[in-house]
Short mmCIF file of C-alpha atoms and ligand atoms in Angstrom, two decimals:
data_model
loop_
_atom_site.label_atom_id
_atom_site.label_comp_id
_atom_site.label_asym_id
_atom_site.label_seq_id
_atom_site.Cartn_x
_atom_site.Cartn_y
_atom_site.Cartn_z
CA MET A 1 7.51 -4.28 -5.94
CA ALA A 2 6.06 -5.96 -9.47
CA GLU A 3 2.50 -4.30 -9.05
CA ILE A 4 0.75 -8.15 -9.47
CA GLU A 5 -2.95 -9.47 -9.12
CA ALA A 6 -3.94 -11.16 -5.23
CA HIS A 7 -5.06 -14.03 -6.28
CA GLU A 8 -1.53 -14.47 -8.54
CA SER A 9 0.51 -13.75 -4.27
CA LYS A 10 2.93 -16.96 -3.53
CA LEU A 11 0.70 -17.16 -0.62
CA TYR A 12 -1.59 -19.46 -2.68
CA SER A 13 1.23 -21.44 -4.66
CA GLU A 14 5.00 -22.15 -3.40
CA PHE A 15 3.53 -20.54 0.57
CA ALA A 16 0.77 -22.28 0.34
CA PRO A 17 1.99 -24.66 3.27
CA LEU A 18 2.02 -21.11 5.28
CA TYR A 19 -1.39 -20.21 4.66
CA ASP A 20 -3.22 -22.19 7.36
CA LYS A 21 -0.91 -21.86 9.56
CA ILE A 22 -1.21 -18.02 9.63
CA PHE A 23 -4.76 -17.45 8.59
CA GLY A 24 -6.48 -21.12 9.53
CA LYS A 25 -6.87 -20.99 13.25
CA ILE A 26 -7.88 -17.21 12.96
CA PHE A 27 -10.82 -17.74 10.10
CA TYR A 28 -11.61 -20.96 11.73
CA SER A 29 -14.09 -19.66 14.31
CA ARG A 30 -15.38 -17.19 12.32
CA LEU A 31 -16.01 -19.79 10.12
CA GLU A 32 -17.24 -22.28 11.89
CA ARG A 33 -19.81 -20.07 13.87
CA VAL A 34 -21.49 -18.34 10.03
CA ILE A 35 -22.09 -22.09 9.58
CA GLU A 36 -23.66 -22.95 12.42
CA GLU A 37 -25.77 -20.19 12.27
CA LEU A 38 -26.79 -21.45 8.79
CA ASP A 39 -28.35 -24.87 9.80
CA ILE A 40 -27.88 -26.65 6.58
CA PRO A 41 -31.16 -29.44 5.91
CA PRO A 42 -29.41 -33.01 5.17
CA GLY A 43 -29.09 -33.69 1.57
CA ALA A 44 -28.14 -29.58 1.13
CA GLU A 45 -25.91 -29.20 -2.28
CA VAL A 46 -23.32 -26.48 -0.94
CA LEU A 47 -20.67 -25.41 -3.35
CA GLU A 48 -18.24 -22.97 -1.33
CA VAL A 49 -16.04 -21.04 -4.01
CA GLY A 50 -12.31 -20.08 -3.48
CA ALA A 51 -12.40 -23.46 -1.27
CA GLY A 52 -8.53 -22.67 -0.99
CA THR A 53 -7.16 -25.22 2.15
CA GLY A 54 -10.86 -26.21 3.09
CA THR A 55 -10.44 -24.32 6.04
CA SER A 56 -14.05 -24.05 6.64
CA PHE A 57 -14.16 -27.91 5.98
CA PRO A 58 -14.45 -29.56 9.89
CA ALA A 59 -17.44 -27.22 10.34
CA TYR A 60 -19.78 -28.68 8.22
CA PRO A 61 -21.89 -31.20 8.88
CA SER A 62 -22.01 -33.95 7.47
CA HIS A 63 -25.48 -34.54 6.33
CA CYS A 64 -24.25 -32.55 3.42
CA GLU A 65 -22.57 -32.41 0.23
CA VAL A 66 -19.79 -30.41 0.40
CA THR A 67 -17.99 -29.04 -3.84
CA GLY A 68 -14.96 -27.39 -2.92
CA ILE A 69 -13.66 -25.10 -6.06
CA ASP A 70 -10.16 -22.96 -5.72
CA LEU A 71 -7.58 -22.48 -8.43
CA ALA A 72 -4.38 -22.76 -6.52
CA PRO A 73 -3.14 -26.73 -6.87
CA ASP A 74 -0.96 -26.25 -3.32
CA MET A 75 -4.50 -25.37 -2.15
CA LEU A 76 -6.26 -27.41 -2.90
CA SER A 77 -3.71 -30.65 -2.31
CA ARG A 78 -3.60 -29.30 1.21
CA ALA A 79 -7.55 -29.52 1.19
CA GLN A 80 -7.51 -32.73 -0.82
CA ARG A 81 -4.95 -34.16 2.51
CA LYS A 82 -7.45 -33.16 5.09
CA ILE A 83 -10.08 -35.03 3.54
CA ARG A 84 -8.87 -37.75 3.03
CA ASP A 85 -6.76 -37.76 6.86
CA ASN A 86 -10.33 -36.70 8.48
CA GLY A 87 -12.40 -39.73 6.02
CA TRP A 88 -14.93 -36.50 5.08
CA THR A 89 -17.72 -38.24 2.57
CA HIS A 90 -19.19 -35.56 2.41
CA LEU A 91 -16.36 -32.92 1.45
CA LYS A 92 -14.75 -33.04 -2.29
CA VAL A 93 -12.71 -30.46 -3.78
CA LEU A 94 -12.58 -29.86 -7.32
CA GLU A 95 -9.93 -27.49 -9.62
CA MET A 96 -11.86 -25.12 -11.10
CA ASN A 97 -12.29 -21.42 -12.34
CA ALA A 98 -14.63 -19.58 -9.36
CA LEU A 99 -15.38 -16.30 -12.46
CA ASP A 100 -16.22 -18.98 -14.92
CA LEU A 101 -17.67 -22.46 -13.09
CA GLU A 102 -18.32 -25.94 -15.06
CA PHE A 103 -21.52 -26.56 -13.49
CA PRO A 104 -24.95 -26.25 -15.25
CA ASP A 105 -27.18 -23.63 -13.66
CA ASP A 106 -29.54 -24.15 -10.77
CA THR A 107 -27.65 -26.88 -9.03
CA PHE A 108 -26.84 -25.53 -5.28
CA ASP A 109 -28.60 -24.75 -2.54
CA TYR A 110 -25.97 -22.48 -0.75
CA VAL A 111 -22.34 -21.20 -2.48
CA MET A 112 -20.13 -19.98 0.19
CA ALA A 113 -17.68 -17.52 -0.56
CA PHE A 114 -15.19 -17.15 2.16
CA HIS A 115 -12.61 -14.16 2.02
CA VAL A 116 -11.83 -14.63 -1.52
CA VAL A 117 -14.62 -11.34 -2.52
CA THR A 118 -10.81 -9.52 -2.67
CA VAL A 119 -8.51 -12.14 -3.51
CA VAL A 120 -10.73 -12.84 -7.06
CA PRO A 121 -9.56 -10.11 -10.16
CA ASP A 122 -13.34 -9.84 -10.80
CA PRO A 123 -15.82 -10.33 -8.19
CA VAL A 124 -17.97 -9.16 -9.54
CA ARG A 125 -18.40 -12.14 -12.43
CA MET A 126 -17.56 -14.22 -9.43
CA ILE A 127 -21.30 -13.50 -7.52
CA ALA A 128 -22.62 -14.19 -11.42
CA GLU A 129 -21.42 -16.92 -11.57
CA ALA A 130 -22.47 -18.27 -7.50
CA GLN A 131 -26.11 -17.11 -7.95
CA ARG A 132 -26.04 -18.90 -11.90
CA VAL A 133 -25.61 -22.02 -10.42
CA CYS A 134 -27.80 -21.63 -7.35
CA LYS A 135 -30.83 -23.09 -7.44
CA PRO A 136 -33.96 -20.25 -6.79
CA GLY A 137 -34.88 -19.89 -3.28
CA GLY A 138 -30.99 -21.03 -2.45
CA ASN A 139 -28.34 -19.00 -0.54
CA ILE A 140 -25.07 -17.12 -1.46
CA VAL A 141 -22.90 -16.76 2.25
CA ILE A 142 -20.38 -14.00 1.61
CA VAL A 143 -17.50 -13.54 4.46
CA ASN A 144 -14.64 -10.44 3.70
CA HIS A 145 -13.18 -7.65 4.90
CA PHE A 146 -14.43 -4.83 3.10
CA THR A 147 -12.82 -1.01 2.80
CA SER A 148 -13.83 1.17 5.77
CA ASP A 149 -16.48 4.23 5.01
CA PHE A 150 -14.60 5.98 7.29
CA PRO A 151 -13.08 8.69 5.89
CA LEU A 152 -9.79 8.35 7.04
CA LEU A 153 -9.72 4.47 7.67
CA GLY A 154 -10.85 4.25 4.34
CA SER A 155 -8.06 6.41 2.12
CA LEU A 156 -5.20 4.99 4.43
CA THR A 157 -6.81 0.89 3.95
CA GLU A 158 -6.90 1.96 0.10
CA ALA A 159 -3.67 3.26 -0.03
CA LEU A 160 -2.15 -0.46 1.67
CA ASP A 161 -3.78 -1.61 -1.46
CA PRO A 162 -0.64 -2.14 -4.08
CA LEU A 163 1.11 -3.74 -0.69
CA THR A 164 -1.42 -6.04 0.06
CA ARG A 165 -2.64 -7.66 -3.04
CA TRP A 166 1.46 -8.84 -3.42
CA LEU A 167 1.07 -10.73 -0.07
CA GLY A 168 -2.74 -12.21 -1.42
CA TRP A 169 -6.04 -10.08 -1.47
CA ARG A 170 -6.73 -6.71 -1.76
CA THR A 171 -8.08 -3.57 0.43
CA ASN A 172 -9.66 -1.67 -2.16
CA VAL A 173 -13.23 -3.17 -1.74
CA ARG A 174 -15.84 -1.63 -0.35
CA LEU A 175 -19.56 -2.76 0.57
CA LYS A 176 -22.28 -0.77 -0.68
CA PRO A 177 -20.76 -0.43 -4.59
CA PHE A 178 -20.31 -3.67 -4.87
CA ILE A 179 -23.40 -5.05 -3.59
CA GLU A 180 -25.06 -2.44 -5.81
CA THR A 181 -22.77 -3.76 -8.81
CA THR A 182 -23.55 -7.41 -8.88
CA SER A 183 -27.37 -8.09 -8.94
CA LEU A 184 -27.39 -10.59 -5.42
CA ALA A 185 -30.96 -9.82 -3.45
CA VAL A 186 -29.50 -9.66 0.08
CA GLU A 187 -31.63 -10.64 3.15
CA LYS A 188 -29.13 -9.95 5.63
CA VAL A 189 -25.73 -8.18 6.42
CA TYR A 190 -23.52 -8.48 9.88
CA LYS A 191 -20.57 -8.46 11.73
CA LEU A 192 -19.71 -11.58 14.82
CA SER A 193 -18.83 -8.52 16.58
CA LYS A 194 -18.59 -4.95 16.57
CA ALA A 195 -15.22 -5.07 16.53
CA SER A 196 -15.15 -7.65 14.24
CA LEU A 197 -13.20 -6.35 10.28
CA TYR A 198 -15.16 -8.79 8.83
CA THR A 199 -18.79 -8.81 7.26
CA VAL A 200 -20.88 -11.80 6.62
CA VAL A 201 -23.56 -10.90 3.64
CA LEU A 202 -26.38 -13.34 3.63
CA GLY A 203 -27.96 -13.50 -0.20
CA ARG A 204 -30.56 -15.10 -2.16
CA LYS A 205 -31.58 -16.20 -5.02
CA ASP A 206 -34.77 -15.44 -4.94
CA HIS A 207 -37.98 -17.16 -7.17
CA ASN A 208 -38.31 -15.01 -9.97
CA GLY A 209 -34.51 -14.41 -10.84
CA PHE A 210 -32.20 -11.69 -9.81
CA HIS A 211 -33.27 -8.34 -8.61
CA LEU A 212 -31.63 -5.32 -7.28
CA ALA A 213 -29.60 -5.02 -3.29
CA ARG A 214 -32.51 -3.58 -0.72
CA GLU A 215 -30.80 -1.05 1.32
CA LEU A 216 -27.60 -1.62 3.13
C1 SAM B 1 -7.63 -15.72 0.82
S1 SAM B 1 -7.72 -17.26 -0.04
C2 SAM B 1 -9.77 -18.38 1.25
C3 SAM B 1 -9.67 -20.09 1.40
C4 SAM B 1 -10.09 -20.57 2.29
N1 SAM B 1 -12.06 -19.55 1.54
C5 SAM B 1 -10.04 -19.80 3.76
O1 SAM B 1 -11.42 -18.86 4.01
O2 SAM B 1 -9.29 -19.77 4.81
C6 SAM B 1 -8.77 -17.20 -1.16
C7 SAM B 1 -8.36 -18.33 -2.07
O3 SAM B 1 -9.05 -17.92 -3.72
C8 SAM B 1 -8.77 -18.57 -4.54
N2 SAM B 1 -8.91 -18.00 -6.09
C9 SAM B 1 -7.94 -17.03 -6.57
N3 SAM B 1 -8.58 -16.81 -7.74
C10 SAM B 1 -9.74 -17.37 -7.87
C11 SAM B 1 -10.09 -18.20 -8.70
N4 SAM B 1 -10.90 -16.90 -9.67
N5 SAM B 1 -11.15 -19.13 -9.06
C12 SAM B 1 -10.69 -19.77 -7.96
N6 SAM B 1 -10.27 -19.75 -7.17
C13 SAM B 1 -9.83 -18.37 -6.62
C14 SAM B 1 -6.89 -18.76 -4.00
O4 SAM B 1 -6.39 -19.74 -4.78
C15 SAM B 1 -6.92 -18.88 -2.78
O5 SAM B 1 -7.22 -20.55 -1.83
#
């Protein structure tokens, strides 16, 4: 098996039509709950990095303005079709690199990163960019799977990393060291259910600038 980076997987190019079929429904119910619990206020500016086919899009309230960015044209064209078919005027998508965002500092009230931390080649840089474009006091919301801290399970999932990279995601990112490498001020870390493989991380860009993660 050729060694590739997760974001180079065919899942995000020629197999993009399969993405919605396989992951769309499973991912949507999780994202719907997270977005609902955020209670996004009217007029809020929202950025979703690595928005892909727009799995989360139906969950955003129409009173906020949402920009989805992604590097993969095949994923974005599916997102664009959903926007058009549903007549969503509060949503737009742009082709852009999450590691090098083309927005000025302090632009968005919310920056979302759903199922993308383990896909981009440099997730620490992605979070730095998310923080840069987030307004002081704004929210950074991450939903992702992280490698288990249970030694046996953790080692087993890490051993699967070459295979999952080929499929389109990494399985070697552990939550605590990852967050500590970023300068994200973490307010809450939780799971939607006890058995869930996915973790929700709510971070905030504070008014005094960034500071190191609090105890996770
Ligand atoms: C697993 S999908 C998640 C899509 C969507 N957020 C969801 O929850 O269904 C990961 C997405 O990240 C995108 N991606 C990978 N590297 C990226 C980068 N550097 N900049 C922007 N998007 C990127 C991929 O093209 C893909 O659409």
